[in-house]
Every structure is written in C-alpha cells, then in structure tokens.
Amino acid sequence: MKKPVVALVGRPNVGKSTIFNRLVGKKVSIIEDTPGVTRDRIYGTATFYDYTYHVIDTGGVDLSEDTFNNEIKVQVELAIDEADKILFVVDGSEGLTSNDYVVRDMLIKTDKPVIVVINKMDNKHFKEHMYDFYELGFDTYFNVSGEQNDGIYDLQTEIIKDFQTIIADEYEEGIV
Ligand code: GDP
Ligand code: MG
C-alpha cells in the first residue's frame, strides 16, 4: 500500500518546518527566522502508533512580497496534487493576514481534507486571535505550538484519523 501523504502549506515563517520536524520526529527541515528558507520541498516519514505517512514540507526559493503569489501558487498546487491531506499552517501570534487569504482561496477549491493548524499558540495573549481564523471557512482547526510541542499529539490523532494502519498494510501485502 502506498503511504498516505500529508503536505504543509502556508505563508513563510508561520512554522511549517518546525511542525514538520515535530511530525517526523527529527530535525530534517531547516527552521529559520528568515522567511522562505525551506528550499523546494522536503520529504519525511512520520510514524504515530500503528500509522505511518509521508510528510512534505514546502517552501520557496524566493518568497519576497513581489513573487509571493506565484511561489505560493506552486506550493499549494503541489500539495493539492500530491497530498491526501493538507495542513494549512497559520501564525496565531500574528493573526490573519492577506497572504493567508491567498492560500485559503486556493485551498478552498480542493476536495481534499484541509486541517487549519494555528501555530505559535504558546502565549495566552495569542489566544485572542484564535476565533479570527474560523473566518477562513474550513471545518477543522487545531491550536498548536510547534516550538513547545503543544497540541501536536492531538494534531497527529486528527491526521491519521482515516488512514490505514501499518498492520493493515502488512496484512494486505501478506506479511502478517
Ligand atoms: P516556515 O517558514 O513556515 O517553515 O517557519 P519555520 O518553522 O522556519 O519557523 C519560523 C520562525 O517561527 C522561527 O523563528 C521559529 O523558531 C518560529 N516558530 C515556529 N514555531 C513556533 C511556535 O510554536 N511558537 C513560537 N513562538 N515561534 C515559533
Ligand atoms: Mg520552512
């Protein structure tokens, strides 16, 4: 069985690479204060209990304000094409921005499940922004702090919800 694929999308600096590393359990992706540092895309494999799936971290070579719309389009189209589930990461410390809406307008068209991951919720003060994100119009929202590893367990539980277990895969392949 092909492992399910989960892709992280969102504007630069929201914490995609930080969350990628939490899911994969290793520091594979580069976390940077400078936006747009994850080059192209990085693949990893996440394991959670009896489940396993691929994770794609996307970035852009150049995500300056002038090229944002083009770069993000490539990133989101790739996620829509390749992923079974999409994690749309937003920054809870900043609240909604117009660039979040650019991503949203592309994602709202896909039939694939989208989980909105509100990251950087490590400060009580940030919780004020929480409800603003519901305006994005998706069904599923998770508050996390990638940096503190808060909410990641619940997020993983949601990610694997309709996936098949490794055990089920092996059974199908005749291994067990
Ligand atoms: P990306 O550009 O979306 O891949 O974002 P990164 O993972 O590279 O993170 C961008 C910046 O946000 C870095 O300085 C991280 O240390 C910081 N960051 C990531 N997750 C959190 C978080 O949960 N809380 C806070 N306060 N900062 C975070
Ligand atoms: Mg990154």
CSV table of C-alpha atoms and ligand atoms in Angstrom, one decimal:
chain,number,residue,atom,x,y,z
A,1,MET,CA,0.0,0.0,0.0
A,2,LYS,CA,1.2,3.5,-0.8
A,3,LYS,CA,1.7,5.5,2.3
A,4,PRO,CA,-0.7,8.5,2.7
A,5,VAL,CA,0.9,11.9,2.0
A,6,VAL,CA,0.4,14.9,4.2
A,7,ALA,CA,1.6,18.3,3.0
A,8,LEU,CA,2.3,21.5,5.0
A,9,VAL,CA,1.4,24.8,3.3
A,10,GLY,CA,1.2,28.4,4.4
A,11,ARG,CA,3.0,31.7,4.0
A,12,PRO,CA,6.6,31.9,5.1
A,13,ASN,CA,7.6,32.0,8.8
A,14,VAL,CA,4.4,30.5,10.2
A,15,GLY,CA,6.3,27.5,11.5
A,16,LYS,CA,5.8,24.8,8.8
A,17,SER,CA,9.3,23.4,9.1
A,18,THR,CA,9.0,23.4,12.9
A,19,ILE,CA,5.8,21.3,12.7
A,20,PHE,CA,7.3,19.1,10.0
A,21,ASN,CA,10.2,18.3,12.3
A,22,ARG,CA,7.7,17.5,15.2
A,23,LEU,CA,5.7,15.1,13.0
A,24,VAL,CA,8.8,13.4,11.6
A,25,GLY,CA,10.5,13.4,15.0
A,26,LYS,CA,13.8,14.6,13.6
A,27,LYS,CA,15.3,17.9,12.6
A,28,VAL,CA,15.2,17.3,8.9
A,29,SER,CA,13.8,20.6,7.8
A,30,ILE,CA,15.5,23.9,8.3
A,31,ILE,CA,13.9,26.3,10.7
A,32,GLU,CA,14.9,29.9,10.0
A,33,ASP,CA,13.9,33.4,11.1
A,34,THR,CA,14.3,34.5,7.5
A,35,PRO,CA,11.2,33.6,5.6
A,36,GLY,CA,11.4,31.2,2.7
A,37,VAL,CA,14.4,29.2,3.8
A,38,THR,CA,13.0,25.7,3.1
A,39,ARG,CA,14.2,25.2,-0.4
A,40,ASP,CA,11.8,23.4,-2.8
A,41,ARG,CA,10.4,20.6,-0.8
A,42,ILE,CA,11.5,18.2,1.8
A,43,TYR,CA,10.0,14.7,2.3
A,44,GLY,CA,9.9,12.9,5.6
A,45,THR,CA,8.2,9.9,7.1
A,46,ALA,CA,6.1,10.2,10.3
A,47,THR,CA,5.1,7.3,12.5
A,48,PHE,CA,2.3,7.6,15.1
A,49,TYR,CA,1.3,4.4,16.9
A,50,ASP,CA,0.5,1.9,14.1
A,51,TYR,CA,0.2,4.5,11.4
A,52,THR,CA,2.8,5.8,9.0
A,53,TYR,CA,2.6,8.5,6.4
A,54,HIS,CA,4.8,10.8,4.3
A,55,VAL,CA,5.1,14.5,5.1
A,56,ILE,CA,6.0,17.2,2.6
A,57,ASP,CA,7.4,20.5,3.8
A,58,THR,CA,7.2,23.1,1.1
A,59,GLY,CA,8.9,26.4,1.0
A,60,GLY,CA,10.0,28.7,-1.7
A,61,VAL,CA,13.4,29.7,-3.1
A,62,ASP,CA,12.2,33.3,-3.3
A,63,LEU,CA,9.2,34.3,-1.3
A,64,SER,CA,9.6,38.0,-1.4
A,65,GLU,CA,6.5,40.1,-1.5
A,66,ASP,CA,6.6,40.5,-5.3
A,67,THR,CA,6.9,36.8,-6.0
A,68,PHE,CA,4.7,35.6,-3.2
A,69,ASN,CA,1.6,35.0,-5.3
A,70,ASN,CA,3.5,32.9,-7.9
A,71,GLU,CA,5.5,30.9,-5.4
A,72,ILE,CA,2.7,30.1,-3.1
A,73,LYS,CA,0.6,29.0,-6.1
A,74,VAL,CA,3.2,26.4,-7.0
A,75,GLN,CA,3.5,25.3,-3.4
A,76,VAL,CA,-0.3,24.9,-2.9
A,77,GLU,CA,-0.8,23.2,-6.3
A,78,LEU,CA,1.9,20.7,-5.5
A,79,ALA,CA,0.2,20.0,-2.2
A,80,ILE,CA,-3.2,19.6,-3.8
A,81,ASP,CA,-1.8,17.3,-6.5
A,82,GLU,CA,0.4,15.1,-4.3
A,83,ALA,CA,-1.2,15.1,-0.8
A,84,ASP,CA,-4.0,13.1,0.6
A,85,LYS,CA,-4.4,15.6,3.4
A,86,ILE,CA,-3.3,19.2,3.7
A,87,LEU,CA,-2.1,21.1,6.8
A,88,PHE,CA,-2.7,24.8,6.3
A,89,VAL,CA,-0.4,26.5,8.9
A,90,VAL,CA,-1.2,30.0,10.1
A,91,ASP,CA,0.5,32.1,12.7
A,92,GLY,CA,-1.5,32.6,15.9
A,93,SER,CA,0.8,35.2,17.2
A,94,GLU,CA,0.2,37.5,14.2
A,95,GLY,CA,-3.4,36.7,13.4
A,96,LEU,CA,-4.8,36.5,9.9
A,97,THR,CA,-3.0,38.3,7.1
A,98,SER,CA,-4.0,39.0,3.5
A,99,ASN,CA,-1.4,36.3,2.4
A,100,ASP,CA,-3.3,33.8,4.5
A,101,TYR,CA,-6.3,34.6,2.3
A,102,VAL,CA,-4.3,34.0,-0.8
A,103,VAL,CA,-3.5,30.5,0.4
A,104,ARG,CA,-7.1,30.0,1.6
A,105,ASP,CA,-8.6,31.0,-1.8
A,106,MET,CA,-6.6,28.2,-3.5
A,107,LEU,CA,-7.2,25.6,-0.8
A,108,ILE,CA,-10.9,26.2,-0.6
A,109,LYS,CA,-11.3,24.7,-4.1
A,110,THR,CA,-9.9,21.3,-3.3
A,111,ASP,CA,-12.0,18.3,-2.2
A,112,LYS,CA,-9.0,17.0,-0.1
A,113,PRO,CA,-9.3,17.4,3.7
A,114,VAL,CA,-7.7,20.6,5.0
A,115,ILE,CA,-6.7,20.9,8.6
A,116,VAL,CA,-6.0,24.5,9.7
A,117,VAL,CA,-3.1,24.5,12.1
A,118,ILE,CA,-2.9,27.6,14.2
A,119,ASN,CA,0.7,27.6,15.3
A,120,LYS,CA,2.6,29.7,17.9
A,121,MET,CA,-0.2,29.4,20.5
A,122,ASP,CA,2.4,29.4,23.3
A,123,ASN,CA,1.3,32.7,24.7
A,124,LYS,CA,-2.1,33.3,26.4
A,125,HIS,CA,-2.3,36.7,24.7
A,126,PHE,CA,-2.2,35.0,21.3
A,127,LYS,CA,-5.5,33.2,22.0
A,128,GLU,CA,-7.3,36.5,21.3
A,129,HIS,CA,-6.7,35.8,17.6
A,130,MET,CA,-7.9,32.3,17.7
A,131,TYR,CA,-11.5,32.9,16.6
A,132,ASP,CA,-10.5,35.2,13.7
A,133,PHE,CA,-9.1,32.1,12.0
A,134,TYR,CA,-12.5,30.5,11.8
A,135,GLU,CA,-13.3,33.1,9.1
A,136,LEU,CA,-11.2,31.1,6.8
A,137,GLY,CA,-14.2,28.8,6.3
A,138,PHE,CA,-12.7,25.3,6.8
A,139,ASP,CA,-14.1,22.7,9.1
A,140,THR,CA,-11.2,21.6,11.2
A,141,TYR,CA,-8.9,23.8,13.4
A,142,PHE,CA,-6.1,22.8,15.8
A,143,ASN,CA,-4.1,25.1,18.1
A,144,VAL,CA,-0.5,24.1,18.5
A,145,SER,CA,2.8,25.3,19.5
A,146,GLY,CA,5.4,23.6,17.3
A,147,GLU,CA,8.2,25.1,19.3
A,148,GLN,CA,6.8,23.9,22.7
A,149,ASN,CA,5.3,20.6,21.2
A,150,ASP,CA,1.9,21.6,22.5
A,151,GLY,CA,-1.1,20.2,20.7
A,152,ILE,CA,1.0,18.1,18.4
A,153,TYR,CA,-0.3,14.8,19.8
A,154,ASP,CA,-4.0,15.9,19.1
A,155,LEU,CA,-3.0,17.1,15.6
A,156,GLN,CA,-1.4,13.7,14.9
A,157,THR,CA,-4.5,11.9,16.1
A,158,GLU,CA,-6.5,14.0,13.6
A,159,ILE,CA,-4.1,13.5,10.8
A,160,ILE,CA,-4.2,9.6,11.0
A,161,LYS,CA,-8.0,9.5,11.5
A,162,ASP,CA,-9.0,7.9,8.2
A,163,PHE,CA,-5.6,6.3,7.4
A,164,GLN,CA,-4.9,2.6,7.3
A,165,THR,CA,-2.5,1.2,9.9
A,166,ILE,CA,0.9,-0.3,9.0
A,167,ILE,CA,-0.5,-3.6,10.4
A,168,ALA,CA,-3.4,-3.4,7.9
A,169,ASP,CA,-0.9,-2.6,5.1
A,170,GLU,CA,1.2,-5.6,6.0
A,171,TYR,CA,-1.8,-7.8,6.2
A,172,GLU,CA,-2.8,-6.8,2.7
A,173,GLU,CA,0.7,-7.5,1.5
A,174,GLY,CA,0.7,-10.9,3.1
A,175,ILE,CA,3.5,-10.1,5.5
A,176,VAL,CA,1.4,-11.0,8.6
B,1,GDP,P1,8.3,28.2,8.0
B,1,GDP,O1,8.9,29.4,7.2
B,1,GDP,O2,6.8,28.3,7.9
B,1,GDP,O3,8.9,26.9,7.7
B,1,GDP,O4,8.6,28.5,9.5
B,1,GDP,P2,9.8,28.0,10.5
B,1,GDP,O5,9.4,26.6,11.0
B,1,GDP,O6,11.1,28.1,9.8
B,1,GDP,O7,9.7,29.0,11.7
B,1,GDP,C1,9.7,30.4,11.5
B,1,GDP,C2,10.0,31.1,12.9
B,1,GDP,O8,9.0,30.9,13.8
B,1,GDP,C3,11.3,30.5,13.6
B,1,GDP,O9,11.9,31.6,14.2
B,1,GDP,C4,10.7,29.6,14.6
B,1,GDP,O10,11.6,29.4,15.7
B,1,GDP,C5,9.4,30.3,15.0
B,1,GDP,N1,8.4,29.4,15.5
B,1,GDP,C6,8.0,28.2,14.9
B,1,GDP,N2,7.0,27.6,15.7
B,1,GDP,C7,6.8,28.4,16.7
B,1,GDP,C8,5.9,28.3,17.9
B,1,GDP,O11,5.2,27.4,18.1
B,1,GDP,N3,6.0,29.4,18.7
B,1,GDP,C9,6.8,30.5,18.6
B,1,GDP,N4,6.8,31.5,19.4
B,1,GDP,N5,7.7,30.6,17.5
B,1,GDP,C10,7.7,29.5,16.6
B,2,MG,MG,10.3,26.3,6.2
